[in-house]
């Protein structure tokens, strides 16, 4: 069960060349700077780059090799394009119906449901030319979901949406994926968005695959450029211990010796959930303070320290099995005389934790 | 009063027959023009064959021959002992020349450029990105053609149909040559009108020309009313 | 034994033929369908098997060719009318005679309309007449050549040409002034009829051919501005 | 060998003159067609006037009249004592009918629909959003027309020019009527060709028709080679 | 010196109706959910919505009133559209030249400079169809800058760009604005982006103006929906006291009694700069701890406390004149028994401070 790819595609001065196997379940994020080849890769997988040589296998089907080429319309994919590509002669309802009538599978959601999720029910009679960019993009997502595809390709689907709207859509996407398990390839340049939804990550740069693997591993590995970015974060998994309804908090177990409080999580007791903890939200103390609003103070060991800029360092903290990243000023590190192997306390502002970690599969 | 009587007296049975033949011819020709023109135009719009300009030129060629001369060559081609004539008879047809079928064939050939050009232009300006989107939703080529290409090419189709229709109504040289001007079968309005002018029956010609113009004006105006593609793309809000 | 015949006629003779056909249809049970076009067009169509029974051409050459080529019944050819040439002018009332023709060509500025001598028998006759009047070289810069005799008339009638050599048949019944050119100034414009292969058993066509030579028919033809031998 | 000699003998001085007149006529007509057709097409593509379908129908009207009949009415209009003729002479023109100018006017009127239709279609399919973008950069209407509209309508312009050119080369009824067939001035190739067919000079006609076809094929093929709009929009990557 | 507007525009079921005066210098952000009318407002200001009634005055010029209507091309504006709208028949160089040849002012930057800022120099020969979305957007921005307009309208200009690229562009935009003072209307749905660049904020919702004012005021006012969002933050101004080159830090004075450390700021000593301090990055302690990596611990007074969700509260903290926002869990608040008027310490992770606050004008 996987998506095996081997592509070599030349375009003037740009070359997309990569070989690899992506998991064919869960959400695989494709990340990379502008012009890295993310769209080109998605297009090739969709069968829209006919001229490219390569091999592509989805689960047990060959989609492309040196003798076969399954055309796009037989691949049973759905594609949310970076530009919305709504059909200008059909209104929103017609656009949705277009996909729904041709859906690949009877199990998917109905237009009414999807329209509801994406908040476009009031727009059904509008033509694409009468929609705002964000509205167009939501209709495009709705249309793709209605196809009930075997795999969903999404190219910056939330690019022109505000945060709350985007989060609502991500939430529904999660819910849908739990219901009917469609793998998703998800292009985005927003790390926060990615780590919220993806289990797997592929990093592209100048048409080459820089790194590929489970999101959790990649996020906390210091040598990757990813963790040097403004948004560097660790992703850790935890299980729900109990829900404190009075304070609207959930208590989580990271491992046998570490507990964490989190704004009420949607899961059941014992569910595994994932947390994204931005490095900049983690501070280090030598003792566990008691008169601070910071609820989560976890004992841990300094695993490594790396200087990431003129004034800042990134500290990797080891819990039992998992790692936290903390970003500090060099000045603080000197003041506290931090060293590898030292026992310290990681302070995590509770409210800073993501409250929509996606369940493991 | 006088004019009404005059008009009445001028519309002989032969004229009525000519009107019927003309409308029938123009309608059938237009339909065939679209049926033949659509695939040719689609092919031309999408092919990467190097000979494409040549094929485009060949399609436009009937235009450069004077209609009567074109008709003359068609007449040669339609003769019972020519390959085309033989084939036609083999397929169960009567004699081709001087039949209504010949008029249709001749009109189609003569008007083909007017049908192919607007269609091809429409097809070429069609955003391919929409076809890609349709393909991802499972639409095969045929499906894409009917669900996306045709509706978005309405502009070109209306252009092709209206030019084809009007040109067939007015056509005369080719038809005269291959039709033989036989009343009720191949005598069309344009020839009847031509006859009036040639035989100096001016007032009758004026009436007939006036009627033709008014009728065509109404019909074309009606066709063009459906030509509102533009309203689908309010200024500046299209995202292809 | 009523029959229907299709008569192909040179366009210039069509009005006369309509009159003849009306009389003929009154006298006989036959029905006639008239098809008018230029003689050249009709010739080409007949060669390609047009369903015409009888041809009334504007000249004698093309019927002869048809006879030669076997598309027509040998020996059925005869002259049914002789065309005559008339000079007309614009405005309609002006003086018309050889002198005014010469004056127009030397001092006037207007055009002289004739039918195309290469394709139309009346055009050829017009050229011969101008040559006979020694005006042909003078006329060169002023000639406009119409596709057929009807157009030549229209050129003058619309005022675009000031003089025109047209068929007498076109002006005989109009109030417009004209000068009938003497027949000796040009070769006779012999308009010949011939029974076509297609109509060789068509009784209506055969009867009509005979009718054309009957005195009442000749009267009608003469009345329309043609000369007919007795 | 034989054919060369034959060909030589057939291309009389008059024929050569006819070729020159034809090319000149078709070229000038095409240029004027574009000059006249562009504003009309632009207006039609953008107007919201309710009578637009009517205007479109009027533009297409010359097509429904048989060319000779159209020519006949033009002849009436061109007469020296008609308003048009008077105006022409007032403006310093010689007699209009039977002049080269008359041919140009007649050809332009007759071919106008073929020019306006493709241009209008191109204009209508032009994304208005690009004009808005140009306006924000300070381009006024005229500037937009030359810098954006024209280059993006190349498809339509080539279509209009090629149809207009071909149609003028083949035109015959209108020209015959208003031209007077004056060698070197108004005698065009199509009439010369027609004459051959009428006077049964078949082999000469074949040669002439063949030459015309080959020439037109080359010329049109050449024009269409510039018709590569498509390459500017690689599939699926356009964002209007 | 201002942009006075009064617009009433009806579109099917949408109505844009607002009256107000925007400053005609600095950057004014237009913020609102998808479909709020942001694009429509910008289009109207640009003169692209001709049918709309209204009055519009820019500085001392009337752009529209009941009798006059200055057409778009005479308004000397530049507009970065939400879709890039590059001219498909011109390559990147041609697109840039198009704007440059028609520029409204000789003082602006050159194509070479702008191409450099936006990282598109290598793409000059490409046609728009050969660019990735992000590349197209960068070219569109470059094109607008080359117009040297009197006012710059930008509609989500960084929508399809990754963070680092976006930040680089913002940086150049700042620099350019310091050089030639062009006012900017900047539509975005990313609060962080907005508060980085804008001085002024206009909040649109369903075609109405909800709020309008200086960004700093709006950000810390609790009653606004803005501060309830995930990204709520306060923006405060401070002046540079000195630069510590060893640690790469700058010391800032917020007021006479509050100091703050910040990763080396680009300004000069005594420069005023602006800082965005996300509410979630601020924690509260009852005493000033000394063994923590948190460098900035500011004494302050609780001004107000508001419950913003089931489990969270937002605390407004008063410094001398300015305010900080802190987001805490209810549990922490109860634990520390926080009350209005109480003296507490605000802990701000240094590294979390923005280091590109834009100078005041
Ligand atoms: N038709 C083409 N001809 C030449 N180069 C092209 C063509 N199409 C794309 N490219 C180049 O290929 C590279 C990858 O483009 P692609 O659209 O895949 O990037 P991307 O990763 O999706 O970027 P973005 O985040 O900006 O959308 C770009 O550098 C682009 O310039
Ligand atoms: N031509 C039109 N006809 C009817 N409604 C329209 C038309 N154009 C826009 N609208 C409506 O106007 C509202 C505002 O659109 P606008 O594009 O200004 O939104 P926006 O704030 O820019 O949104 P986004 O962030 O999604 O781009 C939307 O609800 C849209 O549906
Ligand atoms: Mg992309
Ligand atoms: Mg918008």
mmCIF file of C-alpha atoms in Angstrom, chain E residues 31-337:
data_model
loop_
_atom_site.group_PDB
_atom_site.id
_atom_site.type_symbol
_atom_site.label_atom_id
_atom_site.label_comp_id
_atom_site.label_asym_id
_atom_site.label_seq_id
_atom_site.Cartn_x
_atom_site.Cartn_y
_atom_site.Cartn_z
ATOM 1 C CA UNK E 31 -8.650 42.797 7.375
ATOM 2 C CA UNK E 32 -11.752 40.653 7.321
ATOM 3 C CA UNK E 33 -12.985 37.145 6.636
ATOM 4 C CA UNK E 34 -13.354 35.712 3.152
ATOM 5 C CA UNK E 35 -16.146 37.473 1.287
ATOM 6 C CA UNK E 36 -16.116 40.513 3.543
ATOM 7 C CA UNK E 37 -15.616 42.875 0.633
ATOM 8 C CA UNK E 38 -11.907 43.628 0.892
ATOM 9 C CA UNK E 39 -11.229 43.129 -2.787
ATOM 10 C CA UNK E 40 -14.355 45.034 -3.731
ATOM 11 C CA UNK E 41 -13.247 47.993 -1.629
ATOM 12 C CA UNK E 42 -9.808 48.036 -3.190
ATOM 13 C CA UNK E 43 -11.299 47.787 -6.674
ATOM 14 C CA UNK E 44 -13.593 50.670 -5.955
ATOM 15 C CA UNK E 45 -10.745 52.832 -4.722
ATOM 16 C CA UNK E 46 -8.831 51.964 -7.882
ATOM 17 C CA UNK E 47 -11.775 53.123 -9.994
ATOM 18 C CA UNK E 48 -12.499 49.657 -11.289
ATOM 19 C CA UNK E 49 -16.063 49.532 -9.968
ATOM 20 C CA UNK E 50 -17.441 52.270 -12.115
ATOM 21 C CA UNK E 51 -21.061 51.657 -11.365
ATOM 22 C CA UNK E 52 -20.772 52.265 -7.657
ATOM 23 C CA UNK E 53 -22.056 55.512 -6.264
ATOM 24 C CA UNK E 54 -19.912 57.285 -3.747
ATOM 25 C CA UNK E 55 -17.307 59.869 -3.073
ATOM 26 C CA UNK E 56 -13.602 59.403 -2.946
ATOM 27 C CA UNK E 57 -10.935 61.964 -2.299
ATOM 28 C CA UNK E 58 -7.219 61.298 -2.181
ATOM 29 C CA UNK E 59 -5.267 64.051 -0.503
ATOM 30 C CA UNK E 60 -6.483 67.156 -2.309
ATOM 31 C CA UNK E 61 -7.711 65.388 -5.436
ATOM 32 C CA UNK E 62 -11.292 64.336 -6.019
ATOM 33 C CA UNK E 63 -11.259 60.873 -7.552
ATOM 34 C CA UNK E 64 -14.978 60.383 -7.588
ATOM 35 C CA UNK E 65 -18.050 62.293 -6.578
ATOM 36 C CA UNK E 66 -21.527 62.754 -7.975
ATOM 37 C CA UNK E 67 -20.234 64.609 -10.999
ATOM 38 C CA UNK E 68 -16.664 63.560 -11.562
ATOM 39 C CA UNK E 69 -15.013 60.229 -12.081
ATOM 40 C CA UNK E 70 -11.275 60.091 -12.591
ATOM 41 C CA UNK E 71 -10.572 56.922 -14.567
ATOM 42 C CA UNK E 72 -8.217 54.325 -13.171
ATOM 43 C CA UNK E 73 -5.328 55.137 -15.457
ATOM 44 C CA UNK E 74 -5.223 58.732 -14.236
ATOM 45 C CA UNK E 75 -5.297 57.964 -10.537
ATOM 46 C CA UNK E 76 -1.595 57.147 -10.426
ATOM 47 C CA UNK E 77 -2.132 54.065 -8.343
ATOM 48 C CA UNK E 78 -0.547 50.660 -8.475
ATOM 49 C CA UNK E 79 -2.512 47.546 -7.747
ATOM 50 C CA UNK E 80 -1.278 44.079 -6.861
ATOM 51 C CA UNK E 81 -4.235 41.903 -7.731
ATOM 52 C CA UNK E 82 -5.156 38.804 -5.780
ATOM 53 C CA UNK E 83 -4.630 36.832 -8.992
ATOM 54 C CA UNK E 84 -1.362 37.938 -10.517
ATOM 55 C CA UNK E 85 -2.742 39.199 -13.854
ATOM 56 C CA UNK E 86 0.537 39.095 -15.661
ATOM 57 C CA UNK E 87 0.314 39.828 -19.365
ATOM 58 C CA UNK E 88 0.576 36.423 -21.045
ATOM 59 C CA UNK E 89 2.123 37.767 -24.241
ATOM 60 C CA UNK E 90 5.021 39.408 -22.441
ATOM 61 C CA UNK E 91 7.759 37.649 -20.563
ATOM 62 C CA UNK E 92 8.706 38.683 -17.059
ATOM 63 C CA UNK E 93 11.026 41.361 -18.341
ATOM 64 C CA UNK E 94 8.286 42.652 -20.633
ATOM 65 C CA UNK E 95 5.806 42.731 -17.805
ATOM 66 C CA UNK E 96 8.166 44.744 -15.671
ATOM 67 C CA UNK E 97 9.015 47.064 -18.530
ATOM 68 C CA UNK E 98 5.330 47.638 -19.168
ATOM 69 C CA UNK E 99 4.895 49.196 -15.761
ATOM 70 C CA UNK E 100 8.271 50.909 -15.749
ATOM 71 C CA UNK E 101 7.742 52.665 -19.068
ATOM 72 C CA UNK E 102 4.471 54.070 -17.793
ATOM 73 C CA UNK E 103 5.649 54.948 -14.299
ATOM 74 C CA UNK E 104 4.080 57.955 -12.656
ATOM 75 C CA UNK E 105 7.210 59.273 -11.067
ATOM 76 C CA UNK E 106 10.884 59.232 -11.885
ATOM 77 C CA UNK E 107 12.046 58.635 -8.322
ATOM 78 C CA UNK E 108 11.148 54.995 -7.924
ATOM 79 C CA UNK E 109 13.448 51.991 -7.992
ATOM 80 C CA UNK E 110 14.741 50.454 -11.211
ATOM 81 C CA UNK E 111 13.705 47.104 -12.673
ATOM 82 C CA UNK E 112 17.088 45.665 -11.755
ATOM 83 C CA UNK E 113 16.692 46.666 -8.118
ATOM 84 C CA UNK E 114 13.139 45.465 -7.831
ATOM 85 C CA UNK E 115 13.898 42.222 -9.616
ATOM 86 C CA UNK E 116 16.642 41.699 -7.120
ATOM 87 C CA UNK E 117 14.474 42.388 -4.086
ATOM 88 C CA UNK E 118 11.881 39.924 -5.251
ATOM 89 C CA UNK E 119 14.273 37.222 -6.371
ATOM 90 C CA UNK E 120 13.017 37.079 -9.939
ATOM 91 C CA UNK E 121 16.146 38.078 -11.792
ATOM 92 C CA UNK E 122 16.673 34.528 -13.008
ATOM 93 C CA UNK E 123 13.166 34.443 -14.422
ATOM 94 C CA UNK E 124 13.292 37.503 -16.679
ATOM 95 C CA UNK E 125 13.009 35.497 -19.873
ATOM 96 C CA UNK E 126 10.161 33.285 -18.645
ATOM 97 C CA UNK E 127 6.614 33.808 -19.808
ATOM 98 C CA UNK E 128 3.901 33.934 -17.143
ATOM 99 C CA UNK E 129 2.693 30.476 -18.151
ATOM 100 C CA UNK E 130 6.091 29.136 -17.199
ATOM 101 C CA UNK E 131 6.091 30.473 -13.661
ATOM 102 C CA UNK E 132 4.957 28.906 -10.434
ATOM 103 C CA UNK E 133 2.198 30.695 -8.543
ATOM 104 C CA UNK E 134 4.573 32.236 -6.080
ATOM 105 C CA UNK E 135 6.838 33.417 -8.845
ATOM 106 C CA UNK E 136 3.881 34.999 -10.622
ATOM 107 C CA UNK E 137 2.921 36.806 -7.481
ATOM 108 C CA UNK E 138 6.413 38.144 -6.983
ATOM 109 C CA UNK E 139 6.484 39.447 -10.537
ATOM 110 C CA UNK E 140 3.133 41.128 -9.945
ATOM 111 C CA UNK E 141 4.495 42.862 -6.865
ATOM 112 C CA UNK E 142 7.609 43.931 -8.728
ATOM 113 C CA UNK E 143 5.476 45.322 -11.516
ATOM 114 C CA UNK E 144 3.424 47.373 -9.098
ATOM 115 C CA UNK E 145 6.488 48.795 -7.378
ATOM 116 C CA UNK E 146 7.925 49.853 -10.733
ATOM 117 C CA UNK E 147 4.906 52.046 -11.375
ATOM 118 C CA UNK E 148 6.096 54.452 -8.660
ATOM 119 C CA UNK E 149 2.493 55.229 -7.789
ATOM 120 C CA UNK E 150 1.019 57.766 -5.414
ATOM 121 C CA UNK E 151 -0.661 54.969 -3.542
ATOM 122 C CA UNK E 152 -0.134 51.245 -3.597
ATOM 123 C CA UNK E 153 -3.065 48.841 -3.326
ATOM 124 C CA UNK E 154 -2.092 45.283 -2.460
ATOM 125 C CA UNK E 155 -4.599 42.441 -2.315
ATOM 126 C CA UNK E 156 -3.111 39.550 -0.373
ATOM 127 C CA UNK E 157 0.218 40.005 -2.091
ATOM 128 C CA UNK E 158 1.946 37.247 -0.142
ATOM 129 C CA UNK E 159 -0.889 34.740 -0.384
ATOM 130 C CA UNK E 160 1.004 32.067 -2.231
ATOM 131 C CA UNK E 161 4.446 32.677 -0.808
ATOM 132 C CA UNK E 162 6.298 30.875 1.885
ATOM 133 C CA UNK E 163 7.124 32.708 5.087
ATOM 134 C CA UNK E 164 10.820 33.450 4.458
ATOM 135 C CA UNK E 165 10.123 34.772 0.980
ATOM 136 C CA UNK E 166 7.241 36.833 2.285
ATOM 137 C CA UNK E 167 9.334 38.299 5.030
ATOM 138 C CA UNK E 168 12.047 39.282 2.645
ATOM 139 C CA UNK E 169 9.528 41.089 0.510
ATOM 140 C CA UNK E 170 7.973 42.845 3.496
ATOM 141 C CA UNK E 171 11.401 43.955 4.498
ATOM 142 C CA UNK E 172 12.069 45.531 1.114
ATOM 143 C CA UNK E 173 8.659 47.111 1.097
ATOM 144 C CA UNK E 174 9.452 48.726 4.433
ATOM 145 C CA UNK E 175 12.750 49.950 3.184
ATOM 146 C CA UNK E 176 11.202 51.334 0.025
ATOM 147 C CA UNK E 177 8.528 53.132 1.991
ATOM 148 C CA UNK E 178 11.159 54.772 4.090
ATOM 149 C CA UNK E 179 12.877 55.921 0.961
ATOM 150 C CA UNK E 180 9.897 57.175 -1.023
ATOM 151 C CA UNK E 181 6.879 57.587 1.134
ATOM 152 C CA UNK E 182 4.042 55.829 -0.697
ATOM 153 C CA UNK E 183 0.933 55.048 1.325
ATOM 154 C CA UNK E 184 -0.156 51.424 1.058
ATOM 155 C CA UNK E 185 -3.538 49.765 1.401
ATOM 156 C CA UNK E 186 -2.752 46.210 2.277
ATOM 157 C CA UNK E 187 -5.365 43.435 2.292
ATOM 158 C CA UNK E 188 -4.430 40.316 4.170
ATOM 159 C CA UNK E 189 -6.012 37.703 6.339
ATOM 160 C CA UNK E 190 -2.808 37.042 8.208
ATOM 161 C CA UNK E 191 -2.785 39.092 11.383
ATOM 162 C CA UNK E 192 0.879 38.476 11.979
ATOM 163 C CA UNK E 193 1.775 39.749 8.550
ATOM 164 C CA UNK E 194 -0.464 42.775 8.997
ATOM 165 C CA UNK E 195 0.836 43.805 12.350
ATOM 166 C CA UNK E 196 4.322 43.531 11.031
ATOM 167 C CA UNK E 197 3.778 46.089 8.329
ATOM 168 C CA UNK E 198 0.721 48.186 9.077
ATOM 169 C CA UNK E 199 0.263 51.243 11.264
ATOM 170 C CA UNK E 200 -3.409 51.506 10.637
ATOM 171 C CA UNK E 201 -6.125 48.875 10.515
ATOM 172 C CA UNK E 202 -9.569 48.716 8.948
ATOM 173 C CA UNK E 203 -11.712 45.719 9.800
ATOM 174 C CA UNK E 204 -14.406 44.758 7.341
ATOM 175 C CA UNK E 205 -17.193 42.305 7.873
ATOM 176 C CA UNK E 206 -20.052 41.642 5.473
ATOM 177 C CA UNK E 207 -19.380 44.833 3.636
ATOM 178 C CA UNK E 208 -19.402 47.052 6.730
ATOM 179 C CA UNK E 209 -16.556 48.654 8.548
ATOM 180 C CA UNK E 210 -16.439 47.104 12.008
ATOM 181 C CA UNK E 211 -13.563 49.097 13.323
ATOM 182 C CA UNK E 212 -10.871 51.428 12.131
ATOM 183 C CA UNK E 213 -7.922 52.997 13.848
ATOM 184 C CA UNK E 214 -4.290 52.747 14.778
ATOM 185 C CA UNK E 215 -3.123 49.151 14.770
ATOM 186 C CA UNK E 216 -1.628 49.463 18.256
ATOM 187 C CA UNK E 217 -4.897 50.565 19.795
ATOM 188 C CA UNK E 218 -6.993 47.989 18.055
ATOM 189 C CA UNK E 219 -4.745 45.102 18.903
ATOM 190 C CA UNK E 220 -4.951 45.495 22.647
ATOM 191 C CA UNK E 221 -8.588 46.457 22.973
ATOM 192 C CA UNK E 222 -10.266 43.464 24.460
ATOM 193 C CA UNK E 223 -13.730 43.958 23.114
ATOM 194 C CA UNK E 224 -12.660 43.517 19.546
ATOM 195 C CA UNK E 225 -13.047 40.167 17.944
ATOM 196 C CA UNK E 226 -9.490 40.501 16.809
ATOM 197 C CA UNK E 227 -8.029 39.928 20.233
ATOM 198 C CA UNK E 228 -10.063 36.783 20.718
ATOM 199 C CA UNK E 229 -8.416 35.088 17.868
ATOM 200 C CA UNK E 230 -5.712 32.527 18.065
ATOM 201 C CA UNK E 231 -3.238 35.188 17.039
ATOM 202 C CA UNK E 232 -4.293 37.978 19.382
ATOM 203 C CA UNK E 233 -1.363 40.194 20.211
ATOM 204 C CA UNK E 234 -0.516 43.577 21.541
ATOM 205 C CA UNK E 235 1.631 45.980 19.642
ATOM 206 C CA UNK E 236 3.754 48.308 21.681
ATOM 207 C CA UNK E 237 6.266 50.928 20.804
ATOM 208 C CA UNK E 238 9.663 51.211 22.339
ATOM 209 C CA UNK E 239 12.917 53.019 21.713
ATOM 210 C CA UNK E 240 16.328 51.479 21.293
ATOM 211 C CA UNK E 241 18.607 51.970 24.269
ATOM 212 C CA UNK E 242 21.677 50.095 23.121
ATOM 213 C CA UNK E 243 22.897 47.161 21.090
ATOM 214 C CA UNK E 244 24.685 44.253 22.758
ATOM 215 C CA UNK E 245 26.792 42.926 19.922
ATOM 216 C CA UNK E 246 28.171 40.001 21.873
ATOM 217 C CA UNK E 247 24.801 38.394 22.404
ATOM 218 C CA UNK E 248 23.208 39.923 19.337
ATOM 219 C CA UNK E 249 20.566 41.601 21.451
ATOM 220 C CA UNK E 250 19.176 45.076 21.647
ATOM 221 C CA UNK E 251 17.909 46.638 24.808
ATOM 222 C CA UNK E 252 14.724 48.641 24.453
ATOM 223 C CA UNK E 253 12.912 51.069 26.670
ATOM 224 C CA UNK E 254 9.143 50.720 26.614
ATOM 225 C CA UNK E 255 8.771 53.543 29.067
ATOM 226 C CA UNK E 256 10.780 54.956 31.917
ATOM 227 C CA UNK E 257 10.480 51.833 34.078
ATOM 228 C CA UNK E 258 10.330 48.962 31.586
ATOM 229 C CA UNK E 259 13.221 47.454 29.646
ATOM 230 C CA UNK E 260 13.077 44.684 27.082
ATOM 231 C CA UNK E 261 15.683 42.541 25.300
ATOM 232 C CA UNK E 262 15.228 41.811 21.670
ATOM 233 C CA UNK E 263 17.272 40.017 19.029
ATOM 234 C CA UNK E 264 19.506 42.620 17.395
ATOM 235 C CA UNK E 265 17.194 45.221 15.911
ATOM 236 C CA UNK E 266 18.136 47.037 12.724
ATOM 237 C CA UNK E 267 17.493 50.530 14.103
ATOM 238 C CA UNK E 268 19.810 53.168 15.533
ATOM 239 C CA UNK E 269 20.075 54.105 19.167
ATOM 240 C CA UNK E 270 17.017 56.174 20.183
ATOM 241 C CA UNK E 271 15.006 54.972 17.204
ATOM 242 C CA UNK E 272 11.438 54.190 17.989
ATOM 243 C CA UNK E 273 10.377 50.726 16.922
ATOM 244 C CA UNK E 274 7.225 48.667 17.225
ATOM 245 C CA UNK E 275 6.947 45.264 18.745
ATOM 246 C CA UNK E 276 4.229 42.739 18.319
ATOM 247 C CA UNK E 277 3.810 40.591 21.346
ATOM 248 C CA UNK E 278 1.399 37.724 20.831
ATOM 249 C CA UNK E 279 -0.854 37.190 23.824
ATOM 250 C CA UNK E 280 0.019 33.532 23.899
ATOM 251 C CA UNK E 281 3.702 34.352 24.353
ATOM 252 C CA UNK E 282 3.079 36.220 27.553
ATOM 253 C CA UNK E 283 2.835 34.357 30.835
ATOM 254 C CA UNK E 284 2.268 35.788 34.283
ATOM 255 C CA UNK E 285 4.226 35.112 37.445
ATOM 256 C CA UNK E 286 3.704 36.430 40.931
ATOM 257 C CA UNK E 287 7.433 36.796 41.515
ATOM 258 C CA UNK E 288 10.335 37.567 39.211
ATOM 259 C CA UNK E 289 12.096 34.230 38.701
ATOM 260 C CA UNK E 290 15.844 34.264 38.123
ATOM 261 C CA UNK E 291 16.685 30.754 36.992
ATOM 262 C CA UNK E 292 14.560 30.699 33.862
ATOM 263 C CA UNK E 293 15.586 31.289 30.253
ATOM 264 C CA UNK E 294 12.931 33.974 30.034
ATOM 265 C CA UNK E 295 14.874 37.227 29.841
ATOM 266 C CA UNK E 296 12.056 39.706 29.883
ATOM 267 C CA UNK E 297 10.137 39.899 33.076
ATOM 268 C CA UNK E 298 8.205 43.146 33.382
ATOM 269 C CA UNK E 299 6.338 44.335 36.441
ATOM 270 C CA UNK E 300 2.840 45.461 35.617
ATOM 271 C CA UNK E 301 -0.740 45.769 36.826
ATOM 272 C CA UNK E 302 -3.734 43.708 35.768
ATOM 273 C CA UNK E 303 -6.028 46.102 33.938
ATOM 274 C CA UNK E 304 -8.804 43.715 33.015
ATOM 275 C CA UNK E 305 -9.530 40.019 32.720
ATOM 276 C CA UNK E 306 -11.883 38.535 30.178
ATOM 277 C CA UNK E 307 -12.933 34.949 29.648
ATOM 278 C CA UNK E 308 -12.470 34.212 25.954
ATOM 279 C CA UNK E 309 -13.326 30.547 25.750
ATOM 280 C CA UNK E 310 -14.265 27.575 27.820
ATOM 281 C CA UNK E 311 -10.825 27.207 29.279
ATOM 282 C CA UNK E 312 -8.986 30.390 28.495
ATOM 283 C CA UNK E 313 -8.825 33.959 29.647
ATOM 284 C CA UNK E 314 -7.251 37.056 28.220
ATOM 285 C CA UNK E 315 -5.549 39.402 30.638
ATOM 286 C CA UNK E 316 -4.779 42.989 29.813
ATOM 287 C CA UNK E 317 -1.678 44.190 31.601
ATOM 288 C CA UNK E 318 -0.860 47.843 32.062
ATOM 289 C CA UNK E 319 2.695 49.028 31.847
ATOM 290 C CA UNK E 320 2.998 52.795 32.216
ATOM 291 C CA UNK E 321 1.007 53.983 29.205
ATOM 292 C CA UNK E 322 0.910 50.869 27.102
ATOM 293 C CA UNK E 323 -0.769 47.540 27.426
ATOM 294 C CA UNK E 324 0.249 43.928 27.051
ATOM 295 C CA UNK E 325 -2.128 41.070 26.378
ATOM 296 C CA UNK E 326 -1.568 37.678 27.999
ATOM 297 C CA UNK E 327 -3.508 34.528 27.309
ATOM 298 C CA UNK E 328 -3.715 32.043 30.174
ATOM 299 C CA UNK E 329 -5.730 29.008 31.078
ATOM 300 C CA UNK E 330 -8.480 29.542 33.579
ATOM 301 C CA UNK E 331 -6.756 26.964 35.693
ATOM 302 C CA UNK E 332 -3.595 29.055 35.954
ATOM 303 C CA UNK E 333 -5.592 32.166 36.723
ATOM 304 C CA UNK E 334 -7.335 30.377 39.541
ATOM 305 C CA UNK E 335 -4.136 28.875 40.788
ATOM 306 C CA UNK E 336 -2.497 32.308 40.951
ATOM 307 C CA UNK E 337 -5.758 33.952 42.075
#
